[in-house]
PDB file of N, CA, C and O in Angstrom:
ATOM      1  N   UNK A  91     -37.691   8.603  -2.591  1.00 83.00           N
ATOM      2  CA  UNK A  91     -37.224   8.788  -3.931  1.00 83.00           C
ATOM      3  C   UNK A  91     -35.786   9.321  -3.943  1.00 83.00           C
ATOM      4  O   UNK A  91     -35.018   8.973  -4.814  1.00 83.00           O
ATOM      5  N   UNK A  92     -35.462  10.142  -2.955  1.00 90.00           N
ATOM      6  CA  UNK A  92     -34.102  10.703  -2.898  1.00 90.00           C
ATOM      7  C   UNK A  92     -33.061   9.595  -2.711  1.00 90.00           C
ATOM      8  O   UNK A  92     -31.966   9.678  -3.263  1.00 90.00           O
ATOM      9  N   UNK A  93     -33.392   8.535  -1.963  1.00 93.00           N
ATOM     10  CA  UNK A  93     -32.455   7.423  -1.777  1.00 93.00           C
ATOM     11  C   UNK A  93     -32.129   6.761  -3.110  1.00 93.00           C
ATOM     12  O   UNK A  93     -30.967   6.447  -3.385  1.00 93.00           O
ATOM     13  N   UNK A  94     -33.126   6.564  -3.927  1.00 92.00           N
ATOM     14  CA  UNK A  94     -32.921   5.950  -5.235  1.00 92.00           C
ATOM     15  C   UNK A  94     -32.059   6.849  -6.120  1.00 92.00           C
ATOM     16  O   UNK A  94     -31.186   6.384  -6.852  1.00 92.00           O
ATOM     17  N   UNK A  95     -32.290   8.133  -6.003  1.00 94.00           N
ATOM     18  CA  UNK A  95     -31.493   9.111  -6.734  1.00 94.00           C
ATOM     19  C   UNK A  95     -30.020   9.041  -6.321  1.00 94.00           C
ATOM     20  O   UNK A  95     -29.118   9.043  -7.170  1.00 94.00           O
ATOM     21  N   UNK A  96     -29.769   8.972  -5.020  1.00 94.00           N
ATOM     22  CA  UNK A  96     -28.395   8.891  -4.514  1.00 94.00           C
ATOM     23  C   UNK A  96     -27.691   7.621  -4.980  1.00 94.00           C
ATOM     24  O   UNK A  96     -26.525   7.659  -5.381  1.00 94.00           O
ATOM     25  N   UNK A  97     -28.383   6.487  -4.912  1.00 94.00           N
ATOM     26  CA  UNK A  97     -27.786   5.221  -5.340  1.00 94.00           C
ATOM     27  C   UNK A  97     -27.463   5.246  -6.832  1.00 94.00           C
ATOM     28  O   UNK A  97     -26.408   4.762  -7.252  1.00 94.00           O
ATOM     29  N   UNK A  98     -28.347   5.824  -7.632  1.00 95.00           N
ATOM     30  CA  UNK A  98     -28.107   5.922  -9.071  1.00 95.00           C
ATOM     31  C   UNK A  98     -26.938   6.853  -9.358  1.00 95.00           C
ATOM     32  O   UNK A  98     -26.075   6.551 -10.185  1.00 95.00           O
ATOM     33  N   UNK A  99     -26.895   7.963  -8.652  1.00 95.00           N
ATOM     34  CA  UNK A  99     -25.786   8.911  -8.815  1.00 95.00           C
ATOM     35  C   UNK A  99     -24.451   8.252  -8.462  1.00 95.00           C
ATOM     36  O   UNK A  99     -23.455   8.426  -9.173  1.00 95.00           O
ATOM     37  N   UNK A 100     -24.413   7.490  -7.389  1.00 92.00           N
ATOM     38  CA  UNK A 100     -23.189   6.801  -6.980  1.00 92.00           C
ATOM     39  C   UNK A 100     -22.761   5.781  -8.033  1.00 92.00           C
ATOM     40  O   UNK A 100     -21.575   5.662  -8.356  1.00 92.00           O
ATOM     41  N   UNK A 101     -23.715   5.047  -8.580  1.00 91.00           N
ATOM     42  CA  UNK A 101     -23.401   4.069  -9.620  1.00 91.00           C
ATOM     43  C   UNK A 101     -22.814   4.750 -10.850  1.00 91.00           C
ATOM     44  O   UNK A 101     -21.794   4.314 -11.390  1.00 91.00           O
ATOM     45  N   UNK A 102     -23.437   5.840 -11.281  1.00 93.00           N
ATOM     46  CA  UNK A 102     -22.939   6.579 -12.441  1.00 93.00           C
ATOM     47  C   UNK A 102     -21.554   7.156 -12.169  1.00 93.00           C
ATOM     48  O   UNK A 102     -20.673   7.129 -13.042  1.00 93.00           O
ATOM     49  N   UNK A 103     -21.347   7.658 -10.972  1.00 91.00           N
ATOM     50  CA  UNK A 103     -20.034   8.180 -10.591  1.00 91.00           C
ATOM     51  C   UNK A 103     -18.975   7.081 -10.693  1.00 91.00           C
ATOM     52  O   UNK A 103     -17.870   7.314 -11.195  1.00 91.00           O
ATOM     53  N   UNK A 104     -19.308   5.868 -10.230  1.00 88.00           N
ATOM     54  CA  UNK A 104     -18.362   4.753 -10.307  1.00 88.00           C
ATOM     55  C   UNK A 104     -18.022   4.413 -11.757  1.00 88.00           C
ATOM     56  O   UNK A 104     -16.861   4.113 -12.065  1.00 88.00           O
ATOM     57  N   UNK A 105     -19.005   4.452 -12.627  1.00 89.00           N
ATOM     58  CA  UNK A 105     -18.735   4.201 -14.041  1.00 89.00           C
ATOM     59  C   UNK A 105     -17.777   5.250 -14.578  1.00 89.00           C
ATOM     60  O   UNK A 105     -16.773   4.927 -15.227  1.00 89.00           O
ATOM     61  N   UNK A 106     -18.061   6.505 -14.308  1.00 90.00           N
ATOM     62  CA  UNK A 106     -17.219   7.599 -14.805  1.00 90.00           C
ATOM     63  C   UNK A 106     -15.795   7.487 -14.268  1.00 90.00           C
ATOM     64  O   UNK A 106     -14.819   7.651 -14.999  1.00 90.00           O
ATOM     65  N   UNK A 107     -15.655   7.182 -12.990  1.00 88.00           N
ATOM     66  CA  UNK A 107     -14.336   7.133 -12.348  1.00 88.00           C
ATOM     67  C   UNK A 107     -13.546   5.860 -12.643  1.00 88.00           C
ATOM     68  O   UNK A 107     -12.321   5.909 -12.707  1.00 88.00           O
ATOM     69  N   UNK A 108     -14.222   4.723 -12.794  1.00 86.00           N
ATOM     70  CA  UNK A 108     -13.494   3.455 -12.811  1.00 86.00           C
ATOM     71  C   UNK A 108     -13.631   2.626 -14.086  1.00 86.00           C
ATOM     72  O   UNK A 108     -12.790   1.763 -14.336  1.00 86.00           O
ATOM     73  N   UNK A 109     -14.656   2.840 -14.876  1.00 88.00           N
ATOM     74  CA  UNK A 109     -14.872   1.953 -16.028  1.00 88.00           C
ATOM     75  C   UNK A 109     -13.984   2.304 -17.219  1.00 88.00           C
ATOM     76  O   UNK A 109     -13.671   1.434 -18.023  1.00 88.00           O
ATOM     77  N   UNK A 110     -13.594   3.531 -17.319  1.00 88.00           N
ATOM     78  CA  UNK A 110     -12.847   3.978 -18.492  1.00 88.00           C
ATOM     79  C   UNK A 110     -11.544   4.662 -18.081  1.00 88.00           C
ATOM     80  O   UNK A 110     -11.433   5.206 -16.987  1.00 88.00           O
ATOM     81  N   UNK A 111     -10.593   4.662 -18.998  1.00 88.00           N
ATOM     82  CA  UNK A 111      -9.344   5.387 -18.788  1.00 88.00           C
ATOM     83  C   UNK A 111      -9.650   6.889 -18.802  1.00 88.00           C
ATOM     84  O   UNK A 111     -10.605   7.315 -19.460  1.00 88.00           O
ATOM     85  N   UNK A 112      -8.829   7.700 -18.101  1.00 86.00           N
ATOM     86  CA  UNK A 112      -9.121   9.139 -18.022  1.00 86.00           C
ATOM     87  C   UNK A 112      -9.269   9.835 -19.376  1.00 86.00           C
ATOM     88  O   UNK A 112     -10.086  10.736 -19.528  1.00 86.00           O
ATOM     89  N   UNK A 113      -8.498   9.438 -20.370  1.00 88.00           N
ATOM     90  CA  UNK A 113      -8.565  10.114 -21.668  1.00 88.00           C
ATOM     91  C   UNK A 113      -9.460   9.379 -22.667  1.00 88.00           C
ATOM     92  O   UNK A 113      -9.579   9.784 -23.813  1.00 88.00           O
ATOM     93  N   UNK A 114     -10.125   8.320 -22.210  1.00 87.00           N
ATOM     94  CA  UNK A 114     -10.987   7.531 -23.085  1.00 87.00           C
ATOM     95  C   UNK A 114     -12.382   8.145 -23.171  1.00 87.00           C
ATOM     96  O   UNK A 114     -13.009   8.435 -22.163  1.00 87.00           O
ATOM     97  N   UNK A 115     -12.860   8.337 -24.381  1.00 87.00           N
ATOM     98  CA  UNK A 115     -14.200   8.876 -24.575  1.00 87.00           C
ATOM     99  C   UNK A 115     -15.164   7.716 -24.790  1.00 87.00           C
ATOM    100  O   UNK A 115     -14.933   6.858 -25.637  1.00 87.00           O
ATOM    101  N   UNK A 116     -16.226   7.672 -24.008  1.00 89.00           N
ATOM    102  CA  UNK A 116     -17.187   6.590 -24.117  1.00 89.00           C
ATOM    103  C   UNK A 116     -18.504   7.030 -23.506  1.00 89.00           C
ATOM    104  O   UNK A 116     -18.674   8.206 -23.176  1.00 89.00           O
ATOM    105  N   UNK A 117     -19.436   6.112 -23.312  1.00 89.00           N
ATOM    106  CA  UNK A 117     -20.736   6.461 -22.767  1.00 89.00           C
ATOM    107  C   UNK A 117     -21.228   5.350 -21.854  1.00 89.00           C
ATOM    108  O   UNK A 117     -20.687   4.261 -21.824  1.00 89.00           O
ATOM    109  N   UNK A 118     -22.279   5.654 -21.115  1.00 92.00           N
ATOM    110  CA  UNK A 118     -22.995   4.646 -20.338  1.00 92.00           C
ATOM    111  C   UNK A 118     -24.480   4.946 -20.476  1.00 92.00           C
ATOM    112  O   UNK A 118     -24.873   6.026 -20.892  1.00 92.00           O
ATOM    113  N   UNK A 119     -25.286   3.968 -20.146  1.00 94.00           N
ATOM    114  CA  UNK A 119     -26.728   4.078 -20.356  1.00 94.00           C
ATOM    115  C   UNK A 119     -27.463   3.878 -19.040  1.00 94.00           C
ATOM    116  O   UNK A 119     -27.123   2.978 -18.271  1.00 94.00           O
ATOM    117  N   UNK A 120     -28.449   4.714 -18.767  1.00 96.00           N
ATOM    118  CA  UNK A 120     -29.282   4.593 -17.570  1.00 96.00           C
ATOM    119  C   UNK A 120     -30.726   4.395 -18.027  1.00 96.00           C
ATOM    120  O   UNK A 120     -31.236   5.182 -18.823  1.00 96.00           O
ATOM    121  N   UNK A 121     -31.351   3.328 -17.531  1.00 96.00           N
ATOM    122  CA  UNK A 121     -32.758   3.068 -17.836  1.00 96.00           C
ATOM    123  C   UNK A 121     -33.531   2.992 -16.529  1.00 96.00           C
ATOM    124  O   UNK A 121     -33.053   2.406 -15.560  1.00 96.00           O
ATOM    125  N   UNK A 122     -34.717   3.568 -16.525  1.00 95.00           N
ATOM    126  CA  UNK A 122     -35.595   3.523 -15.355  1.00 95.00           C
ATOM    127  C   UNK A 122     -36.853   2.767 -15.754  1.00 95.00           C
ATOM    128  O   UNK A 122     -37.535   3.151 -16.710  1.00 95.00           O
ATOM    129  N   UNK A 123     -37.121   1.698 -15.036  1.00 95.00           N
ATOM    130  CA  UNK A 123     -38.304   0.881 -15.291  1.00 95.00           C
ATOM    131  C   UNK A 123     -39.252   1.044 -14.111  1.00 95.00           C
ATOM    132  O   UNK A 123     -38.871   0.783 -12.969  1.00 95.00           O
ATOM    133  N   UNK A 124     -40.464   1.468 -14.386  1.00 95.00           N
ATOM    134  CA  UNK A 124     -41.475   1.567 -13.331  1.00 95.00           C
ATOM    135  C   UNK A 124     -42.291   0.285 -13.342  1.00 95.00           C
ATOM    136  O   UNK A 124     -42.877  -0.084 -14.358  1.00 95.00           O
ATOM    137  N   UNK A 125     -42.302  -0.386 -12.224  1.00 93.00           N
ATOM    138  CA  UNK A 125     -43.057  -1.620 -12.074  1.00 93.00           C
ATOM    139  C   UNK A 125     -44.166  -1.368 -11.058  1.00 93.00           C
ATOM    140  O   UNK A 125     -44.147  -0.357 -10.359  1.00 93.00           O
ATOM    141  N   UNK A 126     -45.133  -2.255 -10.939  1.00 96.00           N
ATOM    142  CA  UNK A 126     -46.256  -2.001 -10.030  1.00 96.00           C
ATOM    143  C   UNK A 126     -45.864  -1.694  -8.583  1.00 96.00           C
ATOM    144  O   UNK A 126     -46.490  -0.870  -7.930  1.00 96.00           O
ATOM    145  N   UNK A 127     -44.816  -2.333  -8.092  1.00 94.00           N
ATOM    146  CA  UNK A 127     -44.453  -2.146  -6.675  1.00 94.00           C
ATOM    147  C   UNK A 127     -43.094  -1.500  -6.461  1.00 94.00           C
ATOM    148  O   UNK A 127     -42.676  -1.336  -5.318  1.00 94.00           O
ATOM    149  N   UNK A 128     -42.387  -1.150  -7.548  1.00 92.00           N
ATOM    150  CA  UNK A 128     -41.046  -0.593  -7.364  1.00 92.00           C
ATOM    151  C   UNK A 128     -40.551   0.063  -8.647  1.00 92.00           C
ATOM    152  O   UNK A 128     -41.195  -0.001  -9.687  1.00 92.00           O
ATOM    153  N   UNK A 129     -39.399   0.695  -8.535  1.00 92.00           N
ATOM    154  CA  UNK A 129     -38.655   1.182  -9.685  1.00 92.00           C
ATOM    155  C   UNK A 129     -37.425   0.308  -9.825  1.00 92.00           C
ATOM    156  O   UNK A 129     -36.823  -0.093  -8.828  1.00 92.00           O
ATOM    157  N   UNK A 130     -37.034   0.035 -11.057  1.00 93.00           N
ATOM    158  CA  UNK A 130     -35.806  -0.714 -11.311  1.00 93.00           C
ATOM    159  C   UNK A 130     -34.925   0.168 -12.186  1.00 93.00           C
ATOM    160  O   UNK A 130     -35.334   0.597 -13.259  1.00 93.00           O
ATOM    161  N   UNK A 131     -33.720   0.456 -11.686  1.00 94.00           N
ATOM    162  CA  UNK A 131     -32.770   1.297 -12.407  1.00 94.00           C
ATOM    163  C   UNK A 131     -31.676   0.391 -12.963  1.00 94.00           C
ATOM    164  O   UNK A 131     -31.096  -0.403 -12.225  1.00 94.00           O
ATOM    165  N   UNK A 132     -31.383   0.525 -14.250  1.00 93.00           N
ATOM    166  CA  UNK A 132     -30.311  -0.234 -14.881  1.00 93.00           C
ATOM    167  C   UNK A 132     -29.287   0.747 -15.417  1.00 93.00           C
ATOM    168  O   UNK A 132     -29.633   1.686 -16.139  1.00 93.00           O
ATOM    169  N   UNK A 133     -28.024   0.532 -15.042  1.00 93.00           N
ATOM    170  CA  UNK A 133     -26.917   1.329 -15.557  1.00 93.00           C
ATOM    171  C   UNK A 133     -26.008   0.364 -16.308  1.00 93.00           C
ATOM    172  O   UNK A 133     -25.552  -0.622 -15.739  1.00 93.00           O
ATOM    173  N   UNK A 134     -25.765   0.654 -17.571  1.00 90.00           N
ATOM    174  CA  UNK A 134     -24.967  -0.249 -18.407  1.00 90.00           C
ATOM    175  C   UNK A 134     -23.801   0.525 -19.005  1.00 90.00           C
ATOM    176  O   UNK A 134     -23.981   1.644 -19.476  1.00 90.00           O
ATOM    177  N   UNK A 135     -22.621  -0.080 -18.964  1.00 90.00           N
ATOM    178  CA  UNK A 135     -21.447   0.544 -19.567  1.00 90.00           C
ATOM    179  C   UNK A 135     -20.675  -0.493 -20.367  1.00 90.00           C
ATOM    180  O   UNK A 135     -20.949  -1.684 -20.277  1.00 90.00           O
ATOM    181  N   UNK A 136     -19.706  -0.018 -21.122  1.00 87.00           N
ATOM    182  CA  UNK A 136     -18.847  -0.876 -21.943  1.00 87.00           C
ATOM    183  C   UNK A 136     -17.413  -0.843 -21.434  1.00 87.00           C
ATOM    184  O   UNK A 136     -16.485  -1.163 -22.158  1.00 87.00           O
ATOM    185  N   UNK A 137     -17.233  -0.465 -20.185  1.00 86.00           N
ATOM    186  CA  UNK A 137     -15.898  -0.272 -19.638  1.00 86.00           C
ATOM    187  C   UNK A 137     -15.307  -1.508 -18.992  1.00 86.00           C
ATOM    188  O   UNK A 137     -15.783  -2.628 -19.170  1.00 86.00           O
ATOM    189  N   UNK A 138     -14.256  -1.263 -18.213  1.00 84.00           N
ATOM    190  CA  UNK A 138     -13.551  -2.337 -17.524  1.00 84.00           C
ATOM    191  C   UNK A 138     -14.477  -3.005 -16.514  1.00 84.00           C
ATOM    192  O   UNK A 138     -15.322  -2.340 -15.915  1.00 84.00           O
ATOM    193  N   UNK A 139     -14.333  -4.314 -16.317  1.00 80.00           N
ATOM    194  CA  UNK A 139     -15.224  -5.037 -15.402  1.00 80.00           C
ATOM    195  C   UNK A 139     -15.083  -4.579 -13.953  1.00 80.00           C
ATOM    196  O   UNK A 139     -14.008  -4.187 -13.512  1.00 80.00           O
ATOM    197  N   UNK A 140     -16.184  -4.657 -13.245  1.00 75.00           N
ATOM    198  CA  UNK A 140     -16.251  -4.359 -11.821  1.00 75.00           C
ATOM    199  C   UNK A 140     -16.042  -5.669 -11.063  1.00 75.00           C
ATOM    200  O   UNK A 140     -16.511  -6.721 -11.498  1.00 75.00           O
ATOM    201  N   UNK A 141     -15.361  -5.623  -9.930  1.00 71.00           N
ATOM    202  CA  UNK A 141     -15.157  -6.810  -9.104  1.00 71.00           C
ATOM    203  C   UNK A 141     -16.473  -7.153  -8.407  1.00 71.00           C
ATOM    204  O   UNK A 141     -16.817  -6.569  -7.386  1.00 71.00           O
ATOM    205  N   UNK A 142     -17.194  -8.110  -8.952  1.00 64.00           N
ATOM    206  CA  UNK A 142     -18.525  -8.447  -8.458  1.00 64.00           C
ATOM    207  C   UNK A 142     -18.505  -8.976  -7.023  1.00 64.00           C
ATOM    208  O   UNK A 142     -19.503  -8.865  -6.314  1.00 64.00           O
ATOM    209  N   UNK A 143     -17.401  -9.533  -6.570  1.00 71.00           N
ATOM    210  CA  UNK A 143     -17.311 -10.053  -5.201  1.00 71.00           C
ATOM    211  C   UNK A 143     -17.503  -8.951  -4.170  1.00 71.00           C
ATOM    212  O   UNK A 143     -17.972  -9.205  -3.062  1.00 71.00           O
ATOM    213  N   UNK A 144     -17.160  -7.722  -4.524  1.00 70.00           N
ATOM    214  CA  UNK A 144     -17.309  -6.608  -3.575  1.00 70.00           C
ATOM    215  C   UNK A 144     -18.760  -6.391  -3.176  1.00 70.00           C
ATOM    216  O   UNK A 144     -19.043  -5.945  -2.069  1.00 70.00           O
ATOM    217  N   UNK A 145     -19.697  -6.712  -4.049  1.00 67.00           N
ATOM    218  CA  UNK A 145     -21.110  -6.564  -3.711  1.00 67.00           C
ATOM    219  C   UNK A 145     -21.571  -7.641  -2.742  1.00 67.00           C
ATOM    220  O   UNK A 145     -22.534  -7.451  -2.015  1.00 67.00           O
ATOM    221  N   UNK A 146     -20.903  -8.777  -2.746  1.00 68.00           N
ATOM    222  CA  UNK A 146     -21.307  -9.908  -1.917  1.00 68.00           C
ATOM    223  C   UNK A 146     -20.673  -9.907  -0.531  1.00 68.00           C
ATOM    224  O   UNK A 146     -21.057 -10.695   0.317  1.00 68.00           O
ATOM    225  N   UNK A 147     -19.709  -9.056  -0.312  1.00 67.00           N
ATOM    226  CA  UNK A 147     -19.042  -8.995   0.983  1.00 67.00           C
ATOM    227  C   UNK A 147     -19.985  -8.401   2.024  1.00 67.00           C
ATOM    228  O   UNK A 147     -20.591  -7.356   1.802  1.00 67.00           O
ATOM    229  N   UNK A 148     -20.105  -9.075   3.168  1.00 68.00           N
ATOM    230  CA  UNK A 148     -20.946  -8.548   4.244  1.00 68.00           C
ATOM    231  C   UNK A 148     -20.361  -7.256   4.801  1.00 68.00           C
ATOM    232  O   UNK A 148     -21.068  -6.292   5.045  1.00 68.00           O
ATOM    233  N   UNK A 149     -19.083  -7.260   5.023  1.00 68.00           N
ATOM    234  CA  UNK A 149     -18.400  -6.073   5.527  1.00 68.00           C
ATOM    235  C   UNK A 149     -17.510  -5.514   4.429  1.00 68.00           C
ATOM    236  O   UNK A 149     -16.639  -6.196   3.915  1.00 68.00           O
ATOM    237  N   UNK A 150     -17.738  -4.306   4.052  1.00 68.00           N
ATOM    238  CA  UNK A 150     -16.924  -3.667   3.025  1.00 68.00           C
ATOM    239  C   UNK A 150     -16.496  -2.301   3.531  1.00 68.00           C
ATOM    240  O   UNK A 150     -17.206  -1.662   4.300  1.00 68.00           O
ATOM    241  N   UNK A 151     -15.322  -1.891   3.108  1.00 71.00           N
ATOM    242  CA  UNK A 151     -14.861  -0.551   3.472  1.00 71.00           C
ATOM    243  C   UNK A 151     -15.244   0.461   2.394  1.00 71.00           C
ATOM    244  O   UNK A 151     -15.025   1.653   2.559  1.00 71.00           O
ATOM    245  N   UNK A 152     -15.835  -0.001   1.319  1.00 78.00           N
ATOM    246  CA  UNK A 152     -16.226   0.858   0.210  1.00 78.00           C
ATOM    247  C   UNK A 152     -17.464   1.673   0.591  1.00 78.00           C
ATOM    248  O   UNK A 152     -18.562   1.141   0.712  1.00 78.00           O
ATOM    249  N   UNK A 153     -17.284   2.959   0.758  1.00 84.00           N
ATOM    250  CA  UNK A 153     -18.372   3.836   1.186  1.00 84.00           C
ATOM    251  C   UNK A 153     -19.482   3.893   0.139  1.00 84.00           C
ATOM    252  O   UNK A 153     -20.663   3.939   0.479  1.00 84.00           O
ATOM    253  N   UNK A 154     -19.123   3.855  -1.143  1.00 85.00           N
ATOM    254  CA  UNK A 154     -20.123   3.898  -2.205  1.00 85.00           C
ATOM    255  C   UNK A 154     -21.051   2.692  -2.167  1.00 85.00           C
ATOM    256  O   UNK A 154     -22.267   2.831  -2.331  1.00 85.00           O
ATOM    257  N   UNK A 155     -20.485   1.514  -1.958  1.00 83.00           N
ATOM    258  CA  UNK A 155     -21.316   0.308  -1.869  1.00 83.00           C
ATOM    259  C   UNK A 155     -22.198   0.371  -0.624  1.00 83.00           C
ATOM    260  O   UNK A 155     -23.373   0.014  -0.675  1.00 83.00           O
ATOM    261  N   UNK A 156     -21.654   0.843   0.477  1.00 84.00           N
ATOM    262  CA  UNK A 156     -22.469   1.007   1.694  1.00 84.00           C
ATOM    263  C   UNK A 156     -23.639   1.953   1.435  1.00 84.00           C
ATOM    264  O   UNK A 156     -24.766   1.704   1.865  1.00 84.00           O
ATOM    265  N   UNK A 157     -23.363   3.048   0.738  1.00 88.00           N
ATOM    266  CA  UNK A 157     -24.418   4.014   0.416  1.00 88.00           C
ATOM    267  C   UNK A 157     -25.496   3.371  -0.454  1.00 88.00           C
ATOM    268  O   UNK A 157     -26.693   3.506  -0.172  1.00 88.00           O
ATOM    269  N   UNK A 158     -25.072   2.651  -1.497  1.00 87.00           N
ATOM    270  CA  UNK A 158     -26.047   2.014  -2.389  1.00 87.00           C
ATOM    271  C   UNK A 158     -26.884   0.977  -1.641  1.00 87.00           C
ATOM    272  O   UNK A 158     -28.093   0.889  -1.864  1.00 87.00           O
ATOM    273  N   UNK A 159     -26.266   0.220  -0.748  1.00 86.00           N
ATOM    274  CA  UNK A 159     -27.011  -0.760   0.052  1.00 86.00           C
ATOM    275  C   UNK A 159     -28.028  -0.084   0.956  1.00 86.00           C
ATOM    276  O   UNK A 159     -29.149  -0.561   1.116  1.00 86.00           O
ATOM    277  N   UNK A 160     -27.628   1.028   1.563  1.00 90.00           N
ATOM    278  CA  UNK A 160     -28.511   1.732   2.493  1.00 90.00           C
ATOM    279  C   UNK A 160     -29.700   2.385   1.772  1.00 90.00           C
ATOM    280  O   UNK A 160     -30.766   2.547   2.355  1.00 90.00           O
ATOM    281  N   UNK A 161     -29.513   2.727   0.507  1.00 93.00           N
ATOM    282  CA  UNK A 161     -30.528   3.466  -0.237  1.00 93.00           C
ATOM    283  C   UNK A 161     -31.445   2.599  -1.094  1.00 93.00           C
ATOM    284  O   UNK A 161     -32.406   3.111  -1.671  1.00 93.00           O
ATOM    285  N   UNK A 162     -31.151   1.314  -1.216  1.00 92.00           N
ATOM    286  CA  UNK A 162     -31.940   0.454  -2.102  1.00 92.00           C
ATOM    287  C   UNK A 162     -32.313  -0.848  -1.399  1.00 92.00           C
ATOM    288  O   UNK A 162     -31.736  -1.210  -0.384  1.00 92.00           O
ATOM    289  N   UNK A 163     -33.259  -1.545  -1.984  1.00 91.00           N
ATOM    290  CA  UNK A 163     -33.636  -2.862  -1.473  1.00 91.00           C
ATOM    291  C   UNK A 163     -32.684  -3.939  -1.964  1.00 91.00           C
ATOM    292  O   UNK A 163     -32.476  -4.946  -1.297  1.00 91.00           O
ATOM    293  N   UNK A 164     -32.096  -3.734  -3.130  1.00 88.00           N
ATOM    294  CA  UNK A 164     -31.244  -4.760  -3.731  1.00 88.00           C
ATOM    295  C   UNK A 164     -30.290  -4.122  -4.726  1.00 88.00           C
ATOM    296  O   UNK A 164     -30.645  -3.181  -5.433  1.00 88.00           O
ATOM    297  N   UNK A 165     -29.054  -4.662  -4.775  1.00 85.00           N
ATOM    298  CA  UNK A 165     -28.061  -4.246  -5.768  1.00 85.00           C
ATOM    299  C   UNK A 165     -27.576  -5.515  -6.453  1.00 85.00           C
ATOM    300  O   UNK A 165     -27.212  -6.477  -5.790  1.00 85.00           O
ATOM    301  N   UNK A 166     -27.569  -5.481  -7.752  1.00 83.00           N
ATOM    302  CA  UNK A 166     -27.016  -6.608  -8.502  1.00 83.00           C
ATOM    303  C   UNK A 166     -26.098  -6.067  -9.584  1.00 83.00           C
ATOM    304  O   UNK A 166     -26.304  -4.969 -10.090  1.00 83.00           O
ATOM    305  N   UNK A 167     -25.118  -6.852  -9.919  1.00 81.00           N
ATOM    306  CA  UNK A 167     -24.220  -6.483 -11.006  1.00 81.00           C
ATOM    307  C   UNK A 167     -23.824  -7.754 -11.728  1.00 81.00           C
ATOM    308  O   UNK A 167     -23.658  -8.797 -11.112  1.00 81.00           O
ATOM    309  N   UNK A 168     -23.676  -7.644 -13.019  1.00 78.00           N
ATOM    310  CA  UNK A 168     -23.191  -8.795 -13.765  1.00 78.00           C
ATOM    311  C   UNK A 168     -22.302  -8.311 -14.889  1.00 78.00           C
ATOM    312  O   UNK A 168     -22.521  -7.246 -15.471  1.00 78.00           O
ATOM    313  N   UNK A 169     -21.304  -9.135 -15.161  1.00 75.00           N
ATOM    314  CA  UNK A 169     -20.355  -8.823 -16.221  1.00 75.00           C
ATOM    315  C   UNK A 169     -20.803  -9.502 -17.500  1.00 75.00           C
ATOM    316  O   UNK A 169     -21.144 -10.673 -17.499  1.00 75.00           O
ATOM    317  N   UNK A 170     -20.830  -8.746 -18.523  1.00 71.00           N
ATOM    318  CA  UNK A 170     -21.091  -9.293 -19.852  1.00 71.00           C
ATOM    319  C   UNK A 170     -19.820  -9.120 -20.658  1.00 71.00           C
ATOM    320  O   UNK A 170     -18.970  -8.312 -20.313  1.00 71.00           O
ATOM    321  N   UNK A 171     -19.704  -9.829 -21.723  1.00 67.00           N
ATOM    322  CA  UNK A 171     -18.487  -9.806 -22.528  1.00 67.00           C
ATOM    323  C   UNK A 171     -18.050  -8.377 -22.881  1.00 67.00           C
ATOM    324  O   UNK A 171     -16.876  -8.069 -22.877  1.00 67.00           O
ATOM    325  N   UNK A 172     -19.008  -7.506 -23.102  1.00 60.00           N
ATOM    326  CA  UNK A 172     -18.666  -6.139 -23.518  1.00 60.00           C
ATOM    327  C   UNK A 172     -19.144  -5.121 -22.499  1.00 60.00           C
ATOM    328  O   UNK A 172     -19.719  -4.106 -22.851  1.00 60.00           O
ATOM    329  N   UNK A 173     -18.931  -5.361 -21.223  1.00 58.00           N
ATOM    330  CA  UNK A 173     -19.257  -4.354 -20.238  1.00 58.00           C
ATOM    331  C   UNK A 173     -19.980  -4.893 -19.020  1.00 58.00           C
ATOM    332  O   UNK A 173     -20.131  -6.078 -18.846  1.00 58.00           O
ATOM    333  N   UNK A 174     -20.386  -3.977 -18.171  1.00 58.00           N
ATOM    334  CA  UNK A 174     -21.007  -4.313 -16.903  1.00 58.00           C
ATOM    335  C   UNK A 174     -22.432  -3.784 -16.887  1.00 58.00           C
ATOM    336  O   UNK A 174     -22.702  -2.685 -17.364  1.00 58.00           O
ATOM    337  N   UNK A 175     -23.346  -4.560 -16.336  1.00 59.00           N
ATOM    338  CA  UNK A 175     -24.729  -4.127 -16.165  1.00 59.00           C
ATOM    339  C   UNK A 175     -25.012  -4.118 -14.675  1.00 59.00           C
ATOM    340  O   UNK A 175     -24.815  -5.111 -14.007  1.00 59.00           O
ATOM    341  N   UNK A 176     -25.461  -2.993 -14.153  1.00 59.00           N
ATOM    342  CA  UNK A 176     -25.819  -2.860 -12.726  1.00 59.00           C
ATOM    343  C   UNK A 176     -27.285  -3.066 -12.585  1.00 59.00           C
ATOM    344  O   UNK A 176     -28.076  -2.655 -13.363  1.00 59.00           O
TER     345      UNK A 176
END
């Protein structure tokens, strides 16, 4: 359970640090779905788009992405017209 917590914390940190301008006031949403065999965490924001190719790179220097990969079975991200959904 701690691994899932770490991956969620890293995702939220990325939203706070990168999705919005420093003086911009906004919000993000975290949803936890319990399914029969797993938990599914969704983090949604209305900020600047994330470079989705970074998730698909086999080798990345991004420590946060490495952490999320190590702590979860799967990471997905998609850009919607008004924000990013993890």
